[in-house]
Amino acid sequence: MPSIIVVGLQWGDEAKGKIVDYVSQTADVVVRFNGGNNAGHTVVVGDQLYKFHTLPVGAMNPGVTSYIADGVVIDPSVLTGELDTLEERGFKVKTLKISGSAHVIMPWHKLFDRLEEERKGDRKIGTTGRGIGPCYADKVSRIGIRISEMIDPELFRARLDDVLSIKNKFLTNVYDAEPLDADVIFEDYSAYARRIAPLVTDTACEIYQAAKSGKKIVFEGAHGTLLDIDHGTYPFVTSSHVVAGGACTGTGIGPTMIDHVVGVAKSYTTRVGEGPFPSELLDETGSSIRERGKEYGTTTGRPRRCGWFDAVAVRLSTRVNSATALCLISLDVLSGFDTLQICSAYEVDGRIVNEFPTDVATLEKCKPVYEAMPGWSEDITAAKSFSDLPEAAQNYVRRIEKIVGTTVAVVSVGRRRDQTIVLRPDLLGS
Ligand code: IMO
Ligand code: MG
């Protein structure tokens, strides 16, 4: 049985959750490998809408063992809160397992996230404010606290006292803020630790064994490639390895055990937070896409910036992920436009550029070069097969496939599970 990585190809919010939900129907194992509760995944089952930030989307599928692996950062209050909410709605997550090596988001991480954004002012990143960047920074600085430490009361108290002593110096001396109280944090986190401790295991070992014994494994990516710490629009990025390679480093599974890399993109482009966005539409058309597509953040509720499909960006993402399939989401949102535009290149200082610039200074100067495509007026939300789509919609999909240089495996025409047209099941590991 195959191993499949699902990644976002834009700036997040590509509806990866929908594709993960689809491929995990027949999966044995689903793994989250990066990011934290800055992610927001929405899944619609029947008439019920579920929103996750930390839990893998695959946890919704009975019979699936879900893992939160090493590369994830965990806010224990959010994780336990999500488990409670699901249970209140009659859903019992039976087989969730958590890596002891995952790092814990501590109260000072959230505080520093906010204070740094304030300090940056105009050049702020527009983070979700969940403490993600500061938590990864501490991990890399080797002063982070891991889940395995949090669930050992004596060790946790010692680590907490040690790290907080230096963090409080920063808070009071650098940021002029109030210090945090170790006793309060210890008490709160000890309660979360008791709840989480039974779920902690050697996830890398278990996932490896599952792969070896032929189980179907889905690696569920969070965020989008253009938010990757190395390959995205730095510094307007998140702090984890979003790309497919991150599934290996964030889980402890080598690349030879991966069979498919599935990229997910919207049929247009959105972005939340600051940073360059060449095909952004600041006019009526942009607002219209936002309203039709209900483009408001799952995590922060912020209105998303909207624009035309940027094939230059998706070409870069397809390359750095070595994605073998493209899932094109929310095609239905584009019904009703007379003309659609696809950004196929950029113009920078009078030159045509076909590759996505890797530095923000150049990217900020990029002007989109558009190819116009005829739109369609039909409601396509009931289409069951590709041939049910109006010719103009088919042409739009095929043109994107050509310009990006990929194979479209799925076209989604609505949020529900049954609004998913699968053109190439083989590329999804089914
Ligand atoms: P999903 O999984 C959209 C963006 C933030 C901000 C930047 C850094 O729903 O696709 P951070 O809090 O991570 O330090 O913020 O990254 N960002 C996302 N935008 N969807 C996401 O995840 C995002 N995760 C991070 O808006 O610009
Ligand atoms: Mg999001």
CSV table of C-alpha atoms and ligand atoms in Angstrom, one decimal:
chain,number,residue,atom,x,y,z
A,1,MET,CA,0.0,0.0,0.0
A,2,PRO,CA,1.3,3.4,-0.9
A,3,SER,CA,2.6,6.3,1.2
A,4,ILE,CA,1.2,9.7,0.1
A,5,ILE,CA,2.2,13.2,1.1
A,6,VAL,CA,-0.4,15.9,0.7
A,7,VAL,CA,0.9,19.5,0.5
A,8,GLY,CA,-0.4,22.9,-0.2
A,9,LEU,CA,1.0,24.7,-3.3
A,10,GLN,CA,0.1,28.3,-2.5
A,11,TRP,CA,0.0,30.4,0.7
A,12,GLY,CA,-2.1,28.0,2.7
A,13,ASP,CA,-5.9,27.5,2.9
A,14,GLU,CA,-5.9,25.4,-0.3
A,15,ALA,CA,-8.4,23.0,1.3
A,16,LYS,CA,-5.8,20.3,1.8
A,17,GLY,CA,-8.1,18.9,4.5
A,18,LYS,CA,-10.6,17.9,1.8
A,19,ILE,CA,-8.0,15.9,-0.1
A,20,VAL,CA,-6.6,14.4,3.1
A,21,ASP,CA,-10.1,13.4,4.1
A,22,TYR,CA,-10.6,11.8,0.7
A,23,VAL,CA,-7.3,9.8,0.6
A,24,SER,CA,-7.6,8.8,4.2
A,25,GLN,CA,-10.9,7.0,3.6
A,26,THR,CA,-8.8,4.0,2.6
A,27,ALA,CA,-5.8,4.8,4.8
A,28,ASP,CA,-4.5,3.0,7.8
A,29,VAL,CA,-2.4,5.8,9.2
A,30,VAL,CA,-2.5,9.6,8.9
A,31,VAL,CA,0.4,11.7,10.1
A,32,ARG,CA,0.8,15.5,10.8
A,33,PHE,CA,4.4,16.4,10.4
A,34,ASN,CA,4.8,20.2,10.6
A,35,GLY,CA,3.4,23.4,12.0
A,36,GLY,CA,1.1,23.8,14.9
A,37,ASN,CA,-2.3,25.4,15.6
A,38,ASN,CA,-1.6,28.1,13.1
A,39,ALA,CA,-3.1,25.6,10.6
A,40,GLY,CA,-6.8,25.6,10.0
A,41,HIS,CA,-8.4,22.6,8.3
A,42,THR,CA,-12.0,22.4,7.6
A,43,VAL,CA,-13.8,19.1,6.8
A,44,VAL,CA,-17.5,18.7,5.9
A,45,VAL,CA,-19.1,15.4,6.8
A,46,GLY,CA,-22.7,15.3,5.8
A,47,ASP,CA,-24.1,18.6,7.1
A,48,GLN,CA,-21.5,18.8,9.8
A,49,LEU,CA,-18.6,21.2,9.6
A,50,TYR,CA,-15.5,20.4,11.6
A,51,LYS,CA,-12.5,22.7,12.1
A,52,PHE,CA,-9.2,21.5,13.3
A,53,HIS,CA,-6.0,23.3,14.1
A,54,THR,CA,-3.8,20.6,15.7
A,55,LEU,CA,-5.5,17.3,15.3
A,56,PRO,CA,-4.9,15.5,12.0
A,57,VAL,CA,-7.9,15.7,9.7
A,58,GLY,CA,-7.6,11.9,9.2
A,59,ALA,CA,-8.5,11.4,12.8
A,60,MET,CA,-12.1,11.8,11.7
A,61,ASN,CA,-12.0,8.5,9.8
A,62,PRO,CA,-12.7,5.5,11.9
A,63,GLY,CA,-10.1,2.8,11.5
A,64,VAL,CA,-7.3,5.2,11.0
A,65,THR,CA,-4.5,5.6,13.5
A,66,SER,CA,-3.5,9.3,13.6
A,67,TYR,CA,-0.1,10.7,14.6
A,68,ILE,CA,1.2,14.0,15.6
A,69,ALA,CA,4.8,13.6,14.7
A,70,ASP,CA,8.2,15.1,15.8
A,71,GLY,CA,8.1,18.1,13.5
A,72,VAL,CA,4.9,19.6,14.9
A,73,VAL,CA,4.7,22.2,17.7
A,74,ILE,CA,1.8,21.6,20.1
A,75,ASP,CA,-0.1,24.0,22.2
A,76,PRO,CA,-1.5,21.5,24.8
A,77,SER,CA,-4.5,23.7,25.7
A,78,VAL,CA,-5.6,23.8,22.1
A,79,LEU,CA,-5.0,20.0,21.5
A,80,THR,CA,-7.0,19.0,24.6
A,81,GLY,CA,-9.7,21.6,23.7
A,82,GLU,CA,-10.1,20.0,20.3
A,83,LEU,CA,-10.4,16.6,21.7
A,84,ASP,CA,-13.1,17.8,24.1
A,85,THR,CA,-15.0,19.6,21.4
A,86,LEU,CA,-15.0,16.4,19.2
A,87,GLU,CA,-16.2,14.3,22.1
A,88,GLU,CA,-19.0,16.8,22.9
A,89,ARG,CA,-20.2,16.3,19.3
A,90,GLY,CA,-20.2,12.6,19.8
A,91,PHE,CA,-16.9,11.8,18.1
A,92,LYS,CA,-14.4,9.8,20.0
A,93,VAL,CA,-10.8,10.0,18.7
A,94,LYS,CA,-9.7,6.5,19.6
A,95,THR,CA,-6.3,6.2,18.2
A,96,LEU,CA,-4.3,9.4,18.4
A,97,LYS,CA,-0.6,9.1,19.1
A,98,ILE,CA,1.8,11.9,19.8
A,99,SER,CA,5.6,12.1,19.5
A,100,GLY,CA,7.5,12.8,22.7
A,101,SER,CA,9.9,14.8,20.5
A,102,ALA,CA,7.3,17.3,19.4
A,103,HIS,CA,7.9,20.7,21.0
A,104,VAL,CA,5.5,22.4,23.4
A,105,ILE,CA,4.2,25.9,22.7
A,106,MET,CA,4.6,27.7,26.1
A,107,PRO,CA,2.8,30.9,27.2
A,108,TRP,CA,5.9,33.0,26.5
A,109,HIS,CA,6.0,31.9,22.9
A,110,LYS,CA,2.6,33.4,22.3
A,111,LEU,CA,3.6,36.6,24.1
A,112,PHE,CA,6.9,37.0,22.2
A,113,ASP,CA,5.0,36.4,18.9
A,114,ARG,CA,2.7,39.3,19.7
A,115,LEU,CA,5.5,41.6,21.1
A,116,GLU,CA,7.7,41.0,18.0
A,117,GLU,CA,4.8,41.8,15.6
A,118,GLU,CA,4.3,45.0,17.5
A,119,ARG,CA,8.0,45.8,17.4
A,120,LYS,CA,8.1,45.2,13.6
A,121,GLY,CA,5.2,47.6,13.0
A,122,ASP,CA,4.8,48.2,9.3
A,123,ARG,CA,7.1,45.2,8.4
A,124,LYS,CA,5.1,42.8,10.6
A,125,ILE,CA,4.6,39.3,9.2
A,126,GLY,CA,0.9,39.1,10.1
A,127,THR,CA,1.3,35.9,12.1
A,128,THR,CA,-1.5,34.0,13.5
A,129,GLY,CA,-0.2,35.0,17.0
A,130,ARG,CA,-0.2,31.4,18.1
A,131,GLY,CA,3.5,31.4,19.2
A,132,ILE,CA,4.7,29.3,16.3
A,133,GLY,CA,7.8,31.2,15.3
A,134,PRO,CA,9.1,31.7,18.9
A,135,CYS,CA,8.5,28.0,19.6
A,136,TYR,CA,10.5,26.8,16.6
A,137,ALA,CA,13.2,29.4,17.3
A,138,ASP,CA,13.7,27.8,20.8
A,139,LYS,CA,13.7,24.4,19.3
A,140,VAL,CA,16.5,25.3,17.0
A,141,SER,CA,18.3,27.2,19.8
A,142,ARG,CA,18.1,24.0,21.8
A,143,ILE,CA,16.2,25.4,24.7
A,144,GLY,CA,12.8,24.2,23.7
A,145,ILE,CA,10.7,22.0,25.9
A,146,ARG,CA,9.6,18.7,24.4
A,147,ILE,CA,6.4,16.7,25.0
A,148,SER,CA,8.5,13.9,26.6
A,149,GLU,CA,9.8,16.5,29.2
A,150,MET,CA,6.4,18.0,29.8
A,151,ILE,CA,4.9,14.7,30.9
A,152,ASP,CA,7.6,14.1,33.4
A,153,PRO,CA,6.7,16.4,36.4
A,154,GLU,CA,10.1,16.7,38.0
A,155,LEU,CA,11.9,17.2,34.7
A,156,PHE,CA,9.3,19.6,33.5
A,157,ARG,CA,9.6,21.8,36.6
A,158,ALA,CA,13.3,22.0,36.3
A,159,ARG,CA,13.2,22.9,32.5
A,160,LEU,CA,10.4,25.4,33.1
A,161,ASP,CA,12.3,27.2,35.9
A,162,ASP,CA,15.5,27.2,33.8
A,163,VAL,CA,14.0,28.5,30.6
A,164,LEU,CA,11.5,30.9,32.2
A,165,SER,CA,14.3,32.6,34.2
A,166,ILE,CA,15.9,33.8,30.9
A,167,LYS,CA,12.6,34.5,29.2
A,168,ASN,CA,11.5,36.7,32.0
A,169,LYS,CA,14.7,38.7,31.7
A,170,PHE,CA,13.8,39.3,28.0
A,171,LEU,CA,10.2,40.2,28.9
A,172,THR,CA,11.1,42.7,31.5
A,173,ASN,CA,14.4,44.1,30.2
A,174,VAL,CA,13.9,44.1,26.5
A,175,TYR,CA,10.1,44.4,26.0
A,176,ASP,CA,9.2,46.2,29.1
A,177,ALA,CA,6.5,43.6,29.8
A,178,GLU,CA,5.4,41.8,32.9
A,179,PRO,CA,7.2,38.6,33.9
A,180,LEU,CA,5.4,35.2,33.8
A,181,ASP,CA,4.7,33.1,36.9
A,182,ALA,CA,6.3,29.6,36.9
A,183,ASP,CA,3.8,28.2,39.4
A,184,VAL,CA,0.8,29.1,37.4
A,185,ILE,CA,2.3,27.7,34.2
A,186,PHE,CA,3.4,24.5,36.0
A,187,GLU,CA,-0.1,23.9,37.3
A,188,ASP,CA,-1.9,24.5,34.0
A,189,TYR,CA,0.6,22.4,32.0
A,190,SER,CA,0.6,19.6,34.5
A,191,ALA,CA,-3.1,19.2,33.9
A,192,TYR,CA,-2.6,19.0,30.1
A,193,ALA,CA,0.3,16.6,30.6
A,194,ARG,CA,-1.8,14.1,32.5
A,195,ARG,CA,-4.3,14.1,29.7
A,196,ILE,CA,-1.7,13.8,26.9
A,197,ALA,CA,0.8,11.4,28.6
A,198,PRO,CA,-1.1,8.2,27.7
A,199,LEU,CA,-1.0,9.2,24.0
A,200,VAL,CA,2.8,9.7,23.8
A,201,THR,CA,4.8,7.0,22.0
A,202,ASP,CA,7.8,6.5,19.7
A,203,THR,CA,5.9,7.7,16.6
A,204,ALA,CA,8.8,7.4,14.2
A,205,CYS,CA,9.2,3.8,15.0
A,206,GLU,CA,5.5,3.0,14.8
A,207,ILE,CA,5.1,4.8,11.4
A,208,TYR,CA,8.1,3.0,10.0
A,209,GLN,CA,6.7,-0.4,11.1
A,210,ALA,CA,3.4,0.5,9.6
A,211,ALA,CA,5.0,1.4,6.3
A,212,LYS,CA,7.1,-1.8,6.3
A,213,SER,CA,4.1,-3.9,6.9
A,214,GLY,CA,2.4,-2.4,3.8
A,215,LYS,CA,-0.1,-0.1,5.5
A,216,LYS,CA,-1.4,2.9,3.6
A,217,ILE,CA,0.0,6.1,5.1
A,218,VAL,CA,-1.1,9.7,4.5
A,219,PHE,CA,1.2,12.5,5.5
A,220,GLU,CA,-1.0,15.5,6.0
A,221,GLY,CA,0.8,18.8,5.3
A,222,ALA,CA,-0.2,22.1,6.9
A,223,HIS,CA,0.2,25.6,5.4
A,224,GLY,CA,1.4,26.1,1.8
A,225,THR,CA,4.7,25.8,0.1
A,226,LEU,CA,5.1,29.6,-0.3
A,227,LEU,CA,5.1,29.8,3.5
A,228,ASP,CA,7.9,27.3,3.8
A,229,ILE,CA,10.8,28.6,5.9
A,230,ASP,CA,13.4,27.9,3.2
A,231,HIS,CA,11.4,27.9,-0.1
A,232,GLY,CA,8.7,30.5,0.6
A,233,THR,CA,8.6,34.2,0.5
A,234,TYR,CA,10.9,34.8,3.4
A,235,PRO,CA,10.6,36.5,5.9
A,236,PHE,CA,6.8,36.4,5.2
A,237,VAL,CA,6.6,32.7,5.9
A,238,THR,CA,5.8,30.4,8.7
A,239,SER,CA,8.6,28.7,10.7
A,240,SER,CA,8.4,25.1,9.6
A,241,HIS,CA,9.3,22.9,6.6
A,242,VAL,CA,6.0,22.9,4.7
A,243,VAL,CA,7.4,21.1,1.6
A,244,ALA,CA,7.1,17.4,1.0
A,245,GLY,CA,10.6,16.9,2.3
A,246,GLY,CA,9.3,18.1,5.7
A,247,ALA,CA,7.2,15.0,5.9
A,248,CYS,CA,10.4,13.0,6.1
A,249,THR,CA,12.3,15.2,8.5
A,250,GLY,CA,9.2,15.9,10.6
A,251,THR,CA,8.3,12.2,10.9
A,252,GLY,CA,11.6,10.2,10.8
A,253,ILE,CA,10.7,8.4,7.6
A,254,GLY,CA,13.2,8.4,4.6
A,255,PRO,CA,12.3,9.6,1.1
A,256,THR,CA,12.5,6.1,-0.4
A,257,MET,CA,9.3,5.2,1.6
A,258,ILE,CA,7.2,7.8,-0.2
A,259,ASP,CA,5.2,6.9,-3.3
A,260,HIS,CA,3.1,9.9,-4.2
A,261,VAL,CA,3.3,13.7,-3.5
A,262,VAL,CA,-0.1,15.3,-4.1
A,263,GLY,CA,-0.2,19.1,-4.4
A,264,VAL,CA,-3.3,21.1,-3.6
A,265,ALA,CA,-4.1,24.5,-5.1
A,266,LYS,CA,-7.2,26.7,-5.3
A,267,SER,CA,-8.4,27.6,-8.8
A,268,TYR,CA,-7.5,31.2,-7.8
A,269,THR,CA,-5.0,32.4,-5.2
A,270,THR,CA,-5.4,33.6,-1.6
A,271,ARG,CA,-3.1,34.8,1.1
A,272,VAL,CA,-3.6,35.7,4.8
A,273,GLY,CA,-1.0,37.9,6.5
A,274,GLU,CA,1.5,40.2,4.9
A,275,GLY,CA,4.0,39.7,2.1
A,276,PRO,CA,4.2,40.0,-1.7
A,277,PHE,CA,1.3,38.6,-3.8
A,278,PRO,CA,1.8,39.5,-7.5
A,279,SER,CA,-1.7,38.5,-8.8
A,280,GLU,CA,-3.6,40.0,-5.9
A,281,LEU,CA,-6.8,41.8,-6.9
A,282,LEU,CA,-7.6,44.8,-4.8
A,283,ASP,CA,-10.7,45.6,-6.7
A,284,GLU,CA,-14.3,44.4,-7.1
A,285,THR,CA,-13.2,41.1,-8.6
A,286,GLY,CA,-11.1,40.3,-5.6
A,287,SER,CA,-13.9,41.1,-3.2
A,288,SER,CA,-16.2,39.0,-5.4
A,289,ILE,CA,-13.9,36.0,-5.1
A,290,ARG,CA,-13.7,36.5,-1.4
A,291,GLU,CA,-17.5,36.6,-0.9
A,292,ARG,CA,-18.2,33.7,-3.3
A,293,GLY,CA,-15.4,31.5,-1.8
A,294,LYS,CA,-16.1,32.5,1.8
A,295,GLU,CA,-12.5,33.4,2.0
A,296,TYR,CA,-12.1,34.2,5.7
A,297,GLY,CA,-9.4,32.5,7.9
A,298,THR,CA,-10.3,29.3,9.8
A,299,THR,CA,-7.7,30.2,12.5
A,300,THR,CA,-8.0,34.0,12.9
A,301,GLY,CA,-11.2,34.9,10.9
A,302,ARG,CA,-9.2,37.5,8.9
A,303,PRO,CA,-10.4,38.3,5.4
A,304,ARG,CA,-8.1,36.5,2.9
A,305,ARG,CA,-6.4,38.5,0.2
A,306,CYS,CA,-7.7,37.2,-3.2
A,307,GLY,CA,-6.3,37.1,-6.7
A,308,TRP,CA,-6.1,35.2,-10.0
A,309,PHE,CA,-4.4,31.8,-10.3
A,310,ASP,CA,-0.7,32.3,-10.2
A,311,ALA,CA,0.9,29.6,-12.4
A,312,VAL,CA,4.4,30.9,-11.8
A,313,ALA,CA,4.0,30.3,-8.0
A,314,VAL,CA,2.4,26.9,-8.4
A,315,ARG,CA,5.2,25.9,-10.9
A,316,LEU,CA,7.8,26.6,-8.2
A,317,SER,CA,5.7,24.7,-5.6
A,318,THR,CA,5.3,21.8,-7.9
A,319,ARG,CA,9.0,21.7,-8.5
A,320,VAL,CA,10.2,22.0,-4.9
A,321,ASN,CA,7.8,19.3,-3.8
A,322,SER,CA,8.3,17.1,-6.8
A,323,ALA,CA,4.5,16.9,-6.8
A,324,THR,CA,3.2,14.2,-9.0
A,325,ALA,CA,-0.4,15.3,-9.0
A,326,LEU,CA,-2.4,18.6,-8.8
A,327,CYS,CA,-5.8,18.9,-7.0
A,328,LEU,CA,-7.6,22.0,-8.2
A,329,ILE,CA,-10.0,23.2,-5.6
A,330,SER,CA,-13.0,25.6,-5.6
A,331,LEU,CA,-13.5,25.7,-9.3
A,332,ASP,CA,-17.2,26.4,-8.6
A,333,VAL,CA,-16.2,29.8,-7.0
A,334,LEU,CA,-15.2,31.0,-10.5
A,335,SER,CA,-18.6,30.4,-12.1
A,336,GLY,CA,-20.1,33.7,-13.3
A,337,PHE,CA,-17.0,35.6,-14.4
A,338,ASP,CA,-17.0,36.6,-18.1
A,339,THR,CA,-13.2,36.3,-18.3
A,340,LEU,CA,-10.7,34.6,-16.1
A,341,GLN,CA,-7.0,35.4,-16.0
A,342,ILE,CA,-4.1,33.1,-15.4
A,343,CYS,CA,-0.8,34.6,-14.3
A,344,SER,CA,1.7,32.8,-16.6
A,345,ALA,CA,4.8,34.9,-16.1
A,346,TYR,CA,6.0,38.1,-14.3
A,347,GLU,CA,7.4,41.3,-15.6
A,348,VAL,CA,10.3,42.8,-13.6
A,349,ASP,CA,11.9,46.0,-14.7
A,350,GLY,CA,10.8,45.4,-18.3
A,351,ARG,CA,12.0,41.8,-18.4
A,352,ILE,CA,9.8,38.7,-18.6
A,353,VAL,CA,10.5,36.2,-15.8
A,354,ASN,CA,9.2,32.7,-15.9
A,355,GLU,CA,10.5,31.4,-12.6
A,356,PHE,CA,9.2,32.6,-9.2
A,357,PRO,CA,11.9,34.8,-7.6
A,358,THR,CA,13.3,33.5,-4.4
A,359,ASP,CA,13.9,36.9,-2.8
A,360,VAL,CA,11.2,39.2,-1.6
A,361,ALA,CA,12.8,42.4,-3.0
A,362,THR,CA,12.5,41.1,-6.5
A,363,LEU,CA,9.1,39.5,-6.0
A,364,GLU,CA,7.7,42.8,-4.7
A,365,LYS,CA,8.6,44.3,-8.1
A,366,CYS,CA,6.9,41.6,-10.1
A,367,LYS,CA,3.9,42.5,-12.2
A,368,PRO,CA,1.7,39.7,-13.4
A,369,VAL,CA,1.6,38.8,-17.1
A,370,TYR,CA,-1.9,37.4,-17.7
A,371,GLU,CA,-3.5,35.0,-20.2
A,372,ALA,CA,-7.2,35.6,-20.5
A,373,MET,CA,-9.5,32.6,-20.7
A,374,PRO,CA,-13.3,32.7,-21.4
A,375,GLY,CA,-15.3,32.1,-18.2
A,376,TRP,CA,-18.6,30.2,-17.8
A,377,SER,CA,-21.9,31.1,-16.2
A,378,GLU,CA,-23.3,27.7,-15.2
A,379,ASP,CA,-23.5,26.5,-11.6
A,380,ILE,CA,-21.1,23.5,-11.6
A,381,THR,CA,-21.6,22.4,-8.0
A,382,ALA,CA,-23.5,19.2,-9.1
A,383,ALA,CA,-20.9,18.1,-11.7
A,384,LYS,CA,-20.0,14.5,-11.1
A,385,SER,CA,-17.5,14.0,-13.8
A,386,PHE,CA,-15.0,16.1,-15.8
A,387,SER,CA,-17.3,15.9,-18.9
A,388,ASP,CA,-20.2,17.4,-16.9
A,389,LEU,CA,-18.2,20.6,-16.7
A,390,PRO,CA,-18.9,23.4,-19.3
A,391,GLU,CA,-16.3,23.4,-22.0
A,392,ALA,CA,-14.8,26.7,-20.8
A,393,ALA,CA,-14.3,25.2,-17.3
A,394,GLN,CA,-12.6,22.2,-18.8
A,395,ASN,CA,-10.4,24.4,-20.9
A,396,TYR,CA,-9.4,26.5,-17.9
A,397,VAL,CA,-8.3,23.3,-16.0
A,398,ARG,CA,-6.4,22.0,-18.9
A,399,ARG,CA,-4.7,25.3,-19.5
A,400,ILE,CA,-3.5,25.4,-15.9
A,401,GLU,CA,-2.3,21.9,-16.2
A,402,LYS,CA,-0.3,22.9,-19.3
A,403,ILE,CA,1.2,26.1,-17.9
A,404,VAL,CA,2.2,24.5,-14.6
A,405,GLY,CA,3.5,21.4,-16.3
A,406,THR,CA,1.6,18.9,-14.1
A,407,THR,CA,-1.3,16.4,-14.1
A,408,VAL,CA,-4.6,17.4,-12.6
A,409,ALA,CA,-5.8,14.5,-10.5
A,410,VAL,CA,-8.8,16.1,-8.8
A,411,VAL,CA,-11.2,19.0,-9.5
A,412,SER,CA,-13.3,20.1,-6.5
A,413,VAL,CA,-16.6,21.8,-7.2
A,414,GLY,CA,-17.8,22.4,-3.6
A,415,ARG,CA,-17.0,21.7,0.0
A,416,ARG,CA,-18.8,18.5,0.4
A,417,ARG,CA,-17.2,15.1,0.0
A,418,ASP,CA,-19.4,14.2,-3.0
A,419,GLN,CA,-18.4,17.4,-4.8
A,420,THR,CA,-15.0,15.9,-5.7
A,421,ILE,CA,-14.3,14.9,-9.3
A,422,VAL,CA,-11.4,12.4,-9.4
A,423,LEU,CA,-9.7,12.3,-12.8
A,424,ARG,CA,-6.6,10.2,-11.8
A,425,PRO,CA,-7.2,8.0,-8.7
A,426,ASP,CA,-3.9,6.2,-9.5
A,427,LEU,CA,-2.0,9.4,-8.6
A,428,LEU,CA,-3.8,9.5,-5.3
A,429,GLY,CA,-2.7,6.0,-4.4
A,430,SER,CA,-6.1,4.5,-4.9
B,1,IMO,P1,-3.4,26.2,6.7
B,1,IMO,O1,-2.9,24.9,7.3
B,1,IMO,C1,-2.9,30.5,5.9
B,1,IMO,C2,0.6,32.5,7.6
B,1,IMO,C3,0.2,33.6,8.5
B,1,IMO,C4,1.3,34.5,8.4
B,1,IMO,C5,2.5,33.6,8.2
B,1,IMO,C6,3.3,33.4,9.5
B,1,IMO,O2,-4.7,26.6,7.1
B,1,IMO,O3,-3.2,26.3,5.2
B,1,IMO,P2,2.7,32.0,11.8
B,1,IMO,O4,1.6,32.2,12.7
B,1,IMO,O5,2.7,30.7,11.1
B,1,IMO,O6,4.0,32.4,12.3
B,1,IMO,O7,2.4,33.1,10.6
B,1,IMO,O8,2.0,32.4,7.8
B,1,IMO,N1,0.0,31.1,7.8
B,1,IMO,C7,-1.1,30.7,7.2
B,1,IMO,N2,-1.9,31.2,6.3
B,1,IMO,N3,-3.1,29.2,6.2
B,1,IMO,C8,-2.3,28.6,7.1
B,1,IMO,O9,-2.4,27.3,7.4
B,1,IMO,C9,-1.2,29.3,7.6
B,1,IMO,N4,-0.2,29.1,8.5
B,1,IMO,C10,0.5,30.2,8.6
B,1,IMO,O10,-1.1,34.2,8.1
B,1,IMO,O11,1.2,35.2,7.2
B,2,MG,MG,-5.4,28.6,7.2
